[in-house]
């Protein structure tokens, strides 16, 4: 650290009865009061260098008593005034980065310029500041920090802007060409070999050598410095992101995984003292400033860091714009997220949930909106024999495949990863007894169907939710299980679902149908089922030991038991209501048949009494059976 000494006389200031005086054969004729302290001084040495004191003394009538001058708003306080006074007496003073701002502001206040005397204090301080302070890395940072106490004076004198420009210019140069004096910065020089080449091990550390040093700045000065660094256009966005992470770890509070409940945390924040409120406001300012400094490039900061910022923003009650910006940035690289980072505590009185599901739902929705292309209708064949109208379910399957193919390989891969993240997140929040069913379903439906090649994880989440919410009625369990596709369940998941008494009966029957079809296709044997399920299927003429074939019109699932477990114990037969449900689809099929001029096998109508999903599967089985019989 550089310093400068001015003057040659020894220090003769002393204190007597709370009054500072200077040893002299001449009695003092000037009393100056600075912020509660009194100085017994002499007019001649001070007035010869201070224009302000000259003007004040000339405006006051001369008396035989020492003249009293009060300087209540003196910048820098008694320390800066005493240094200026000692300079006037020729007493040796030492200037450094720690006191140069205070002395410069004090000298400007006293008007110690060249107009009064050549080589005055303002001139000498400016020479030292421009030639030494601004050329040193650590000196520039310390000086910039000290401007905080004299913000208005420093801005008017250009001290703050010059320090920021100096720091930004040094960041844009190689560290070997910068005068480093900080302990962390010295490690950079140790990483350099004798010929000046950078070792591969510490190359990345050398590139970001400046991050820890400028992290000592207050947030307003740090923000202006980072703007100056970014405006240079030479620093990669990844290094900017690393610097922001260093500053966040230095100034933002640590977030413990054992977060208090929302009521406890909110009560603690509202019942705290005024000082605690000020600390929270400072942290909020730091967070919102860091969000505004985030590089626009994707991947400049990690997804984990963004989610930590979002968690802090939720706890500090940051502005909604900052939260939305963080949510948008998280969505851009959501495939990198971990489920644990998405568990953001909910601190709102309006919600009793353990985690803030709304903000995570916003993240998932923002991810889904990325690169979304308008849906296109699946191409239809022009051959007459293939002009048969396909069912709506078949077209939905085609749309799913086309949507997947329209996506790029990277985008498709990221959506598959996000699909696993969403299902993992659902398994975590499903344990919350206060989680509404609507929010669970909304999150499950945010990703497209092709993002879930299998539904095992989704089934686990549904099973956890059913166990945590035993009070769900039939209609609610029906809504919950609509998001599950039994065709995408593994053998293990199917066996578990077939014996899961919490699932609606219709889901259990669908699982059995698809499992039988899979066993028939592979020639495997269908596993034994519980006796109550066997009895239920037998009551409807369904043999679980055989692959499902064409069913008669009398084979149906009772309407009362479609989404209820009560049918396992006491099945009832109400075929008329079920037939009414599918009447609309029957009419549609008949109209399509008349338009196409093609008849349908009579046994196809028997499937209209089945639930929709089993009917789709049986359509495929019929086509397989017909093709096999034709070969024979």
Coordinates of C-alpha atoms in Angstrom, one line a residue:
X1 CA 0.0 0.0 0.0
X2 CA 1.3 3.4 -1.0
X3 CA 1.5 6.4 1.3
X4 CA 2.7 10.0 1.2
X5 CA 4.2 12.2 3.9
X6 CA 3.7 16.0 3.9
X7 CA 5.5 18.5 6.2
X8 CA 8.7 18.1 8.3
X9 CA 7.9 19.6 11.8
X10 CA 7.2 17.3 14.7
X11 CA 3.7 17.0 16.1
X12 CA 3.1 19.6 18.8
X13 CA -0.7 19.1 19.2
X14 CA -1.8 18.3 22.8
X15 CA -5.0 18.0 24.8
X16 CA -5.8 19.9 27.9
X17 CA -9.3 19.8 29.6
X18 CA -10.9 18.5 26.4
X19 CA -9.4 21.2 24.3
X20 CA -6.8 20.5 21.6
X21 CA -4.0 23.1 21.3
X22 CA -0.6 23.4 19.6
X23 CA 2.6 24.3 21.4
X24 CA 3.7 27.8 20.5
X25 CA 5.2 30.9 22.0
X26 CA 2.4 32.9 20.6
X27 CA -1.0 32.7 22.3
X28 CA -3.8 31.4 20.3
X29 CA -6.2 33.9 18.7
X30 CA -8.6 31.5 16.9
X31 CA -11.0 28.9 18.4
X32 CA -12.5 26.4 16.0
X33 CA -15.3 24.1 17.0
X34 CA -15.7 20.9 15.0
X35 CA -18.5 18.5 16.0
X36 CA -18.2 19.0 19.7
X37 CA -14.4 19.4 19.8
X38 CA -12.5 22.7 20.4
X39 CA -9.2 23.6 18.9
X40 CA -7.1 26.6 20.2
X41 CA -5.2 27.6 17.1
X42 CA -3.6 30.7 15.4
X43 CA -5.0 32.7 12.5
X44 CA -1.8 33.3 10.6
X45 CA -0.9 29.6 9.6
X46 CA -4.5 28.7 9.0
X47 CA -5.8 31.8 7.1
X48 CA -2.8 31.7 4.8
X49 CA -3.9 28.4 3.3
X50 CA -7.7 28.2 3.9
X51 CA -9.9 30.6 1.9
X52 CA -13.0 29.7 3.8
X53 CA -11.5 30.7 7.1
X54 CA -10.3 33.9 5.6
X55 CA -13.8 34.8 4.5
X56 CA -15.4 33.9 7.8
X57 CA -12.9 36.0 9.8
X58 CA -13.2 39.0 7.5
X59 CA -16.9 39.0 8.0
X60 CA -16.6 39.1 11.8
X61 CA -15.7 42.3 13.7
X62 CA -12.2 42.3 15.3
X63 CA -12.0 42.0 19.0
X64 CA -9.3 41.4 21.6
X65 CA -10.8 38.0 22.4
X66 CA -10.0 34.9 20.3
X67 CA -12.4 34.6 17.4
X68 CA -14.7 31.6 17.5
X69 CA -15.6 29.7 14.3
X70 CA -18.0 26.8 14.3
X71 CA -17.9 24.2 11.6
X72 CA -20.7 21.8 12.4
X73 CA -21.0 20.2 8.9
X74 CA -17.3 19.6 8.5
X75 CA -16.7 16.5 6.2
X76 CA -14.4 13.9 7.8
X77 CA -14.9 15.0 11.4
X78 CA -12.1 15.9 13.8
X79 CA -9.6 13.5 12.3
X80 CA -9.7 15.2 8.9
X81 CA -9.7 18.7 10.3
X82 CA -6.7 18.0 12.5
X83 CA -4.7 16.7 9.5
X84 CA -5.6 19.9 7.6
X85 CA -4.6 22.0 10.5
X86 CA -1.3 20.2 10.9
X87 CA -0.6 20.7 7.2
X88 CA -1.1 24.4 7.8
X89 CA 1.5 24.3 10.6
X90 CA 3.9 22.3 8.6
X91 CA 3.6 19.3 10.9
X92 CA 4.3 15.9 9.3
X93 CA 1.1 14.1 8.2
X94 CA 0.7 10.8 6.4
X95 CA -1.8 10.2 3.6
X96 CA -2.9 6.8 2.4
X97 CA -5.9 5.1 0.8
X98 CA -7.6 4.9 4.2
X99 CA -7.7 8.7 4.8
X100 CA -7.2 10.3 1.4
X101 CA -10.9 10.7 0.7
X102 CA -11.6 12.4 4.1
X103 CA -8.6 14.7 3.7
X104 CA -9.5 15.6 0.1
X105 CA -13.1 16.5 1.1
X106 CA -11.9 18.5 4.2
X107 CA -9.4 20.4 2.0
X108 CA -12.2 21.2 -0.5
X109 CA -14.4 22.4 2.4
X110 CA -11.7 24.7 3.7
X111 CA -10.9 25.8 0.1
X112 CA -7.2 25.0 0.4
X113 CA -6.6 25.6 -3.4
X114 CA -3.9 27.0 -5.5
X115 CA -5.7 30.4 -5.5
X116 CA -4.7 30.8 -1.9
X117 CA -1.2 29.4 -2.0
X118 CA 0.9 27.4 -4.5
X119 CA 1.4 23.8 -3.5
X120 CA -1.6 23.8 -1.3
X121 CA -3.2 20.7 0.1
X122 CA -5.8 20.1 -2.6
X123 CA -3.1 20.0 -5.3
X124 CA -0.8 17.7 -3.3
X125 CA -3.7 15.3 -2.6
X126 CA -4.8 15.2 -6.2
X127 CA -1.3 14.4 -7.4
X128 CA -0.9 11.6 -4.9
X129 CA -4.4 10.3 -5.8
X130 CA -3.9 10.2 -9.6
X131 CA -0.3 9.0 -9.6
X132 CA -0.3 6.4 -6.8
X133 CA -3.7 5.5 -5.5
X134 CA -5.4 4.9 -8.9
X135 CA -2.4 2.8 -10.1
X136 CA -2.7 0.3 -7.2
X137 CA -5.4 -2.4 -7.2
X138 CA -6.0 -2.7 -3.5
X139 CA -5.5 1.1 -3.0
X140 CA -8.3 1.8 -5.5
X141 CA -10.6 -0.6 -3.7
X142 CA -10.0 0.8 -0.2
X143 CA -10.4 4.3 -1.5
X144 CA -13.6 3.4 -3.2
X145 CA -14.9 1.8 0.0
X146 CA -14.1 5.0 2.0
X147 CA -16.2 7.1 -0.3
X148 CA -19.3 5.6 1.2
X149 CA -19.0 7.9 4.3
X150 CA -18.7 11.0 2.0
X151 CA -20.9 10.0 -0.9
X152 CA -22.0 13.5 -2.0
X153 CA -18.6 15.0 -1.7
X154 CA -17.0 12.1 -3.4
X155 CA -19.4 12.2 -6.3
X156 CA -19.0 16.0 -6.8
X157 CA -15.2 15.7 -6.7
X158 CA -15.2 12.7 -9.1
X159 CA -13.4 10.4 -6.6
X160 CA -16.0 7.6 -6.9
X161 CA -16.2 7.5 -10.6
X162 CA -12.4 7.6 -11.0
X163 CA -11.9 4.7 -8.6
X164 CA -14.6 2.6 -10.4
X165 CA -12.9 3.3 -13.8
X166 CA -9.6 2.3 -12.4
X167 CA -10.8 -1.0 -11.0
X168 CA -12.7 -1.9 -14.1
X169 CA -9.7 -1.2 -16.3
X170 CA -7.5 -3.4 -14.2
X171 CA -10.0 -6.3 -14.3
X172 CA -9.9 -6.1 -18.1
X173 CA -6.1 -6.5 -18.1
X174 CA -3.9 -9.5 -17.2
X175 CA -3.3 -10.0 -13.5
X176 CA 0.5 -10.0 -14.1
X177 CA 0.3 -6.4 -15.2
X178 CA -1.7 -5.2 -12.2
X179 CA -0.1 -4.0 -9.0
X180 CA -1.6 -6.5 -6.5
X181 CA -1.4 -6.1 -2.8
X182 CA -4.2 -8.2 -1.4
X183 CA -3.5 -11.6 0.2
X184 CA -5.9 -13.4 -2.1
X185 CA -4.4 -11.6 -5.1
X186 CA -0.9 -12.6 -4.1
X187 CA -1.9 -16.2 -4.6
X188 CA -2.4 -15.4 -8.3
X189 CA 1.2 -14.4 -8.6
X190 CA 2.2 -17.6 -6.9
X191 CA 0.3 -19.6 -9.6
X192 CA 2.6 -18.1 -12.3
X193 CA 5.7 -20.0 -13.3
X194 CA 9.1 -18.4 -13.7
X195 CA 8.6 -17.8 -17.4
X196 CA 5.2 -16.2 -16.8
X197 CA 3.2 -19.1 -18.2
X198 CA 0.0 -20.0 -16.5
X199 CA -0.4 -23.5 -15.0
X200 CA -3.4 -25.4 -16.3
X201 CA -4.5 -26.1 -12.7
X202 CA -5.0 -22.5 -11.7
X203 CA -5.8 -21.0 -15.0
X204 CA -9.5 -20.6 -14.2
X205 CA -8.6 -19.1 -10.8
X206 CA -6.3 -16.6 -12.5
X207 CA -9.1 -15.5 -14.8
X208 CA -11.4 -14.6 -11.9
X209 CA -8.7 -13.3 -9.6
X210 CA -10.6 -10.0 -9.0
X211 CA -13.9 -11.5 -7.8
X212 CA -13.0 -11.9 -4.1
X213 CA -11.4 -8.5 -3.8
X214 CA -14.3 -6.4 -5.1
X215 CA -16.7 -8.5 -3.1
X216 CA -15.7 -6.3 -0.1
X217 CA -17.5 -3.4 -1.6
X218 CA -21.0 -2.3 -0.5
X219 CA -23.7 -3.3 -2.9
X220 CA -24.3 0.2 -4.5
X221 CA -20.5 0.5 -5.3
X222 CA -20.3 -3.1 -6.3
X223 CA -23.2 -2.7 -8.7
X224 CA -21.6 0.3 -10.4
X225 CA -18.3 -1.5 -10.6
X226 CA -19.8 -4.6 -12.2
X227 CA -21.6 -2.4 -14.7
X228 CA -18.3 -0.9 -15.6
X229 CA -16.7 -4.3 -15.9
X230 CA -19.6 -5.7 -18.1
X231 CA -19.6 -2.6 -20.3
X232 CA -16.0 -3.4 -21.3
X233 CA -17.2 -6.5 -23.2
X234 CA -14.0 -8.5 -22.6
X235 CA -15.0 -10.5 -19.6
X236 CA -16.8 -13.8 -20.3
X237 CA -20.3 -14.1 -18.9
X238 CA -19.2 -17.2 -16.9
X239 CA -16.7 -15.2 -15.0
X240 CA -19.3 -12.5 -14.3
X241 CA -21.5 -15.3 -12.9
X242 CA -18.8 -16.6 -10.7
X243 CA -18.1 -13.1 -9.3
X244 CA -21.8 -12.7 -8.5
X245 CA -21.8 -16.1 -6.6
X246 CA -18.7 -14.9 -4.6
X247 CA -20.5 -11.7 -3.6
X248 CA -23.8 -13.6 -2.8
X249 CA -21.9 -16.0 -0.5
X250 CA -20.2 -13.1 1.2
X251 CA -23.3 -10.9 1.9
X252 CA -26.5 -12.9 1.6
X253 CA -27.7 -15.0 4.6
X254 CA -27.1 -18.7 4.6
X255 CA -30.3 -20.7 4.1
X256 CA -30.5 -23.8 6.3
X257 CA -32.2 -26.9 5.1
X258 CA -34.1 -27.0 8.3
X259 CA -36.3 -24.0 7.5
X260 CA -38.8 -22.8 10.1
X261 CA -42.4 -23.1 9.3
X262 CA -44.0 -20.2 7.4
X263 CA -45.8 -18.9 10.5
X264 CA -42.7 -19.0 12.7
X265 CA -40.5 -17.4 10.2
X266 CA -43.0 -14.6 9.4
X267 CA -43.7 -14.0 13.0
X268 CA -40.0 -13.7 13.8
X269 CA -39.4 -11.2 11.0
X270 CA -42.4 -9.0 11.9
X271 CA -41.8 -9.1 15.6
X272 CA -38.1 -8.2 15.3
X273 CA -36.5 -4.9 16.1
X274 CA -35.9 -2.0 13.8
X275 CA -32.3 -3.0 13.3
X276 CA -33.4 -6.5 12.2
X277 CA -35.7 -4.8 9.7
X278 CA -32.8 -2.7 8.3
X279 CA -30.7 -5.8 7.9
X280 CA -33.5 -7.5 6.0
X281 CA -33.9 -4.4 3.8
X282 CA -30.1 -4.5 3.1
X283 CA -30.2 -8.2 2.2
X284 CA -33.2 -7.5 -0.1
X285 CA -31.3 -4.7 -1.8
X286 CA -28.3 -7.0 -2.3
X287 CA -30.5 -9.8 -3.8
X288 CA -32.4 -7.5 -6.2
X289 CA -29.1 -5.9 -7.3
X290 CA -27.5 -9.2 -8.0
X291 CA -30.6 -10.3 -10.0
X292 CA -30.2 -7.2 -12.2
X293 CA -26.5 -8.0 -12.8
X294 CA -27.1 -11.6 -13.9
X295 CA -25.7 -12.2 -17.4
X296 CA -28.3 -12.8 -20.1
X297 CA -26.4 -15.8 -21.6
X298 CA -27.8 -19.2 -20.6
X299 CA -25.4 -21.2 -18.4
X300 CA -23.5 -18.1 -17.1
X301 CA -24.6 -19.2 -13.6
X302 CA -25.6 -22.6 -12.4
X303 CA -29.3 -23.6 -12.0
X304 CA -28.5 -24.4 -8.3
X305 CA -27.3 -20.9 -7.7
X306 CA -30.4 -19.4 -9.3
X307 CA -32.7 -21.6 -7.2
X308 CA -30.8 -20.5 -4.0
X309 CA -31.3 -16.9 -5.0
X310 CA -35.0 -17.7 -5.5
X311 CA -35.2 -19.3 -2.1
X312 CA -33.6 -16.2 -0.5
X313 CA -35.9 -14.0 -2.4
X314 CA -38.9 -15.8 -1.0
X315 CA -37.6 -15.5 2.5
X316 CA -36.7 -11.8 2.2
X317 CA -40.0 -11.0 0.5
X318 CA -38.2 -9.6 -2.6
X319 CA -40.1 -7.8 -5.3
X320 CA -42.3 -9.9 -7.6
X321 CA -40.3 -8.8 -10.6
X322 CA -37.1 -10.2 -9.2
X323 CA -38.8 -13.5 -8.4
X324 CA -40.3 -13.7 -11.9
X325 CA -36.9 -13.0 -13.5
X326 CA -35.3 -15.7 -11.4
X327 CA -38.1 -18.1 -12.3
X328 CA -37.6 -17.4 -16.0
X329 CA -33.8 -17.9 -15.8
X330 CA -34.3 -21.2 -13.9
X331 CA -36.6 -22.4 -16.6
X332 CA -34.0 -21.8 -19.2
X333 CA -31.7 -24.4 -17.6
X334 CA -34.2 -26.5 -15.6
X335 CA -32.7 -29.8 -16.8
X336 CA -29.7 -29.0 -14.5
X337 CA -31.9 -28.6 -11.4
X338 CA -32.1 -31.0 -8.4
X339 CA -35.3 -31.8 -6.7
X340 CA -34.0 -30.6 -3.3
X341 CA -33.3 -27.2 -4.7
X342 CA -36.9 -26.8 -5.9
X343 CA -38.2 -27.3 -2.3
X344 CA -38.7 -23.6 -1.6
X345 CA -40.3 -22.9 1.8
X346 CA -43.6 -21.2 1.7
X347 CA -43.7 -18.1 4.0
X348 CA -47.1 -16.8 3.1
X349 CA -50.0 -16.5 5.5
X350 CA -52.5 -17.1 2.7
X351 CA -51.2 -20.6 2.2
X352 CA -50.7 -23.5 4.6
X353 CA -48.5 -25.6 2.3
X354 CA -45.0 -26.5 3.4
X355 CA -43.4 -25.5 0.1
X356 CA -44.1 -22.6 -2.3
X357 CA -45.7 -24.6 -5.1
X358 CA -46.9 -21.6 -7.1
X359 CA -43.4 -20.3 -7.9
X360 CA -42.2 -23.8 -8.9
X361 CA -45.4 -24.2 -11.1
X362 CA -44.4 -20.9 -12.7
X363 CA -40.9 -22.3 -13.4
X364 CA -42.4 -25.5 -15.0
X365 CA -44.8 -23.4 -17.1
X366 CA -42.0 -21.1 -18.3
X367 CA -40.0 -24.2 -19.3
X368 CA -42.9 -25.6 -21.3
X369 CA -43.3 -22.3 -23.2
X370 CA -39.8 -22.4 -24.5
X371 CA -39.6 -23.0 -28.2
X372 CA -43.2 -24.1 -28.3
X373 CA -44.4 -24.7 -31.8
X374 CA -48.0 -24.6 -32.9
X375 CA -49.7 -28.0 -33.2
X376 CA -50.2 -29.5 -36.6
X377 CA -52.7 -32.1 -37.7
X378 CA -51.3 -35.5 -38.4
X379 CA -51.1 -36.3 -42.2
X380 CA -53.9 -38.3 -43.6
X381 CA -53.3 -41.0 -46.3
X382 CA -54.9 -40.3 -49.7
X383 CA -55.4 -44.0 -50.5
X384 CA -59.1 -45.0 -50.5
X385 CA -58.6 -48.1 -48.6
X386 CA -56.8 -46.2 -45.8
X387 CA -59.4 -43.4 -45.5
X388 CA -61.0 -44.9 -42.5
X389 CA -61.5 -42.3 -39.8
X390 CA -59.2 -42.8 -36.9
X391 CA -60.4 -42.4 -33.3
X392 CA -59.6 -39.4 -31.3
X393 CA -57.3 -41.4 -29.1
X394 CA -55.2 -42.5 -32.0
X395 CA -54.9 -38.9 -33.3
X396 CA -53.7 -37.8 -29.8
X397 CA -51.0 -40.4 -29.9
X398 CA -49.9 -39.2 -33.3
X399 CA -49.8 -35.6 -32.1
X400 CA -47.6 -36.7 -29.2
X401 CA -45.1 -38.4 -31.5
X402 CA -45.1 -35.5 -33.9
X403 CA -44.5 -33.0 -31.1
X404 CA -41.6 -35.1 -30.0
X405 CA -40.1 -35.2 -33.5
X406 CA -40.6 -31.5 -34.0
X407 CA -38.4 -30.9 -31.0
X408 CA -34.7 -30.8 -31.5
X409 CA -32.6 -33.6 -30.0
X410 CA -31.2 -31.4 -27.3
X411 CA -34.6 -29.9 -26.5
X412 CA -36.1 -33.4 -26.4
X413 CA -33.4 -34.7 -24.1
X414 CA -33.9 -31.8 -21.7
X415 CA -37.6 -32.3 -21.6
X416 CA -37.1 -36.0 -20.7
X417 CA -34.8 -34.8 -17.9
X418 CA -37.3 -32.3 -16.7
X419 CA -40.0 -34.9 -16.8
X420 CA -38.1 -36.9 -14.2
X421 CA -37.5 -33.8 -12.1
X422 CA -41.2 -33.0 -12.1
X423 CA -42.1 -36.5 -11.0
X424 CA -39.5 -36.4 -8.3
X425 CA -40.8 -33.0 -7.1
X426 CA -44.3 -34.4 -7.0
X427 CA -43.2 -37.3 -4.8
X428 CA -41.7 -34.7 -2.3
X429 CA -44.7 -32.3 -2.2
X430 CA -47.2 -35.2 -2.1
X431 CA -46.3 -35.8 1.5
X432 CA -47.7 -32.3 2.5
X433 CA -51.2 -32.9 3.9
X434 CA -52.1 -29.3 3.1
X435 CA -51.3 -29.5 -0.6
X436 CA -54.5 -29.0 -2.7
X437 CA -55.3 -31.6 -5.3
X438 CA -55.6 -28.9 -8.0
X439 CA -52.0 -27.8 -7.5
X440 CA -50.7 -31.4 -7.6
X441 CA -52.6 -32.0 -10.8
X442 CA -51.5 -28.7 -12.3
X443 CA -47.8 -29.5 -11.7
X444 CA -48.2 -33.0 -13.1
X445 CA -49.7 -31.6 -16.3
X446 CA -47.2 -28.9 -17.0
X447 CA -44.9 -31.1 -19.1
X448 CA -46.0 -32.8 -22.4
X449 CA -46.8 -36.5 -22.4
X450 CA -43.8 -37.6 -24.3
X451 CA -41.6 -36.2 -21.5
X452 CA -42.7 -39.3 -19.5
X453 CA -41.6 -42.4 -21.3
X454 CA -42.9 -44.4 -18.3
X455 CA -45.3 -43.4 -15.5
X456 CA -43.7 -45.3 -12.6
X457 CA -42.5 -42.2 -10.9
X458 CA -45.8 -40.5 -11.4
X459 CA -47.6 -43.5 -10.0
X460 CA -45.4 -43.4 -6.9
X461 CA -46.3 -39.7 -6.5
X462 CA -50.0 -40.5 -6.8
X463 CA -49.7 -43.3 -4.3
X464 CA -47.9 -41.0 -1.8
X465 CA -50.6 -38.4 -2.3
X466 CA -53.4 -40.9 -1.7
X467 CA -51.7 -42.1 1.5
X468 CA -51.3 -38.5 2.8
X469 CA -54.8 -37.5 1.9
X470 CA -57.1 -40.4 2.9
X471 CA -60.1 -38.0 3.0
X472 CA -60.3 -37.7 -0.9
X473 CA -63.7 -38.6 -2.2
X474 CA -64.5 -40.6 -5.3
X475 CA -64.6 -37.6 -7.7
X476 CA -61.3 -36.3 -6.4
X477 CA -59.6 -39.7 -6.7
X478 CA -61.0 -39.8 -10.2
X479 CA -59.5 -36.5 -11.1
X480 CA -56.1 -37.5 -9.6
X481 CA -55.8 -40.8 -11.5
X482 CA -56.8 -39.3 -14.9
X483 CA -53.2 -38.0 -15.2
X484 CA -51.9 -41.6 -15.0
X485 CA -51.4 -43.7 -18.2
X486 CA -51.5 -47.4 -17.2
X487 CA -49.9 -48.4 -20.5
X488 CA -46.7 -46.8 -19.4
X489 CA -46.3 -48.7 -16.1
X490 CA -43.6 -51.3 -15.6
X491 CA -44.5 -54.9 -14.6
X492 CA -43.5 -54.1 -10.9
X493 CA -45.7 -50.9 -10.9
X494 CA -48.6 -52.8 -12.4
X495 CA -48.4 -55.5 -9.8
X496 CA -48.3 -52.9 -7.1
X497 CA -51.2 -50.9 -8.6
X498 CA -53.3 -54.1 -9.1
X499 CA -53.3 -54.6 -5.3
X500 CA -53.5 -50.9 -4.3
X501 CA -56.8 -50.5 -2.5
X502 CA -56.5 -46.7 -2.6
X503 CA -56.8 -46.6 -6.3
X504 CA -60.2 -46.4 -8.0
X505 CA -61.5 -49.7 -9.4
X506 CA -61.4 -48.5 -13.0
X507 CA -57.6 -47.9 -12.7
X508 CA -57.1 -51.4 -11.3
X509 CA -59.1 -52.9 -14.1
X510 CA -57.1 -50.9 -16.7
X511 CA -53.9 -52.1 -15.2
X512 CA -55.0 -55.7 -15.4
X513 CA -56.1 -55.4 -19.0
X514 CA -52.8 -53.9 -20.2
X515 CA -50.8 -56.3 -18.1
X516 CA -52.7 -59.2 -19.7
X517 CA -52.1 -57.8 -23.1
X518 CA -48.4 -57.5 -22.4
X519 CA -48.3 -61.1 -21.1
X520 CA -50.1 -62.4 -24.1
X521 CA -47.7 -60.6 -26.5
X522 CA -44.6 -62.0 -24.7
X523 CA -46.1 -65.4 -24.0
X524 CA -45.6 -65.0 -20.3
X525 CA -48.0 -66.1 -17.6
X526 CA -50.1 -63.6 -15.8
X527 CA -49.3 -63.4 -12.1
X528 CA -51.8 -64.5 -9.5
X529 CA -54.1 -61.7 -8.2
X530 CA -55.7 -61.2 -4.8
X531 CA -58.8 -63.2 -4.3
X532 CA -61.1 -60.1 -4.0
X533 CA -60.0 -58.8 -7.3
X534 CA -60.4 -62.2 -8.9
X535 CA -64.0 -62.4 -7.5
X536 CA -64.7 -58.9 -8.9
X537 CA -63.5 -59.8 -12.4
X538 CA -65.2 -63.1 -12.4
X539 CA -68.5 -61.4 -11.6
X540 CA -68.1 -59.5 -14.8
X541 CA -67.0 -62.6 -16.9
X542 CA -63.4 -61.5 -17.0
X543 CA -60.8 -64.2 -16.7
X544 CA -57.5 -62.6 -15.5
X545 CA -55.5 -65.8 -16.4
X546 CA -56.2 -65.3 -20.1
X547 CA -55.4 -62.5 -22.5
X548 CA -58.4 -60.3 -23.1
X549 CA -60.4 -61.2 -26.2
X550 CA -63.6 -59.8 -27.7
X551 CA -66.0 -59.1 -25.0
X552 CA -69.8 -59.4 -25.2
X553 CA -72.0 -56.4 -24.7
X554 CA -72.9 -57.6 -21.2
X555 CA -69.3 -57.2 -20.1
X556 CA -69.0 -53.8 -18.4
X557 CA -67.9 -52.1 -15.2
X558 CA -70.6 -50.8 -13.0
X559 CA -71.0 -47.1 -13.1
X560 CA -71.0 -46.7 -9.4
X561 CA -67.8 -48.6 -9.1
X562 CA -65.8 -47.1 -11.9
X563 CA -63.8 -44.9 -9.6
X564 CA -64.4 -46.6 -6.2
X565 CA -62.9 -49.4 -4.2
X566 CA -66.3 -50.3 -2.8
X567 CA -66.9 -52.5 -5.9
X568 CA -64.2 -54.9 -4.7
X569 CA -66.5 -55.9 -1.8
X570 CA -70.0 -55.5 -3.3
X571 CA -70.1 -55.2 -7.1
X572 CA -73.3 -53.9 -8.6
X573 CA -74.6 -54.1 -12.1
X574 CA -75.8 -50.9 -13.7
X575 CA -75.0 -51.3 -17.4
X576 CA -77.6 -48.8 -18.5
X577 CA -75.7 -45.8 -17.0
X578 CA -72.4 -47.0 -18.5
X579 CA -74.1 -47.4 -22.0
X580 CA -75.4 -43.8 -21.7
X581 CA -71.8 -42.6 -21.1
X582 CA -70.5 -44.0 -24.3
X583 CA -73.6 -43.3 -26.4
X584 CA -72.1 -40.1 -27.7
X585 CA -69.0 -42.0 -28.9
X586 CA -71.3 -44.7 -30.5
X587 CA -73.1 -42.1 -32.5
X588 CA -69.8 -40.7 -33.7
X589 CA -68.5 -44.1 -34.7
X590 CA -71.7 -44.8 -36.7
X591 CA -71.7 -41.5 -38.5
X592 CA -68.1 -42.0 -39.4
X593 CA -68.8 -45.4 -40.7
X594 CA -71.7 -44.1 -42.9
X595 CA -69.5 -41.4 -44.3
X596 CA -66.7 -43.8 -45.2
X597 CA -69.1 -46.4 -46.5
X598 CA -67.3 -49.1 -44.6
X599 CA -68.9 -51.5 -42.2
X600 CA -67.3 -52.5 -38.9
X601 CA -67.2 -56.0 -37.3
X602 CA -70.2 -56.5 -35.1
X603 CA -68.1 -57.5 -32.1
X604 CA -66.4 -54.0 -32.2
X605 CA -69.6 -52.6 -30.8
X606 CA -69.2 -54.7 -27.7
X607 CA -66.3 -52.6 -26.7
X608 CA -68.3 -49.5 -26.5
X609 CA -69.5 -50.6 -23.0
X610 CA -65.9 -50.6 -21.8
X611 CA -64.0 -47.6 -20.3
X612 CA -62.1 -45.5 -22.8
X613 CA -58.6 -46.6 -22.1
X614 CA -59.2 -50.4 -22.1
X615 CA -61.2 -49.9 -25.3
X616 CA -58.2 -48.4 -27.0
X617 CA -56.1 -51.4 -26.1
X618 CA -58.7 -53.8 -27.4
X619 CA -58.8 -52.0 -30.7
X620 CA -55.1 -52.8 -31.1
X621 CA -55.6 -56.4 -30.0
X622 CA -58.4 -56.9 -32.6
X623 CA -56.1 -55.7 -35.4
X624 CA -53.4 -58.1 -34.2
X625 CA -55.8 -61.0 -34.1
X626 CA -57.2 -60.2 -37.6
X627 CA -53.7 -60.0 -39.1
X628 CA -52.7 -63.3 -37.4
X629 CA -55.8 -65.1 -38.8
X630 CA -55.2 -63.8 -42.3
X631 CA -51.7 -65.2 -42.2
X632 CA -53.1 -68.6 -41.3

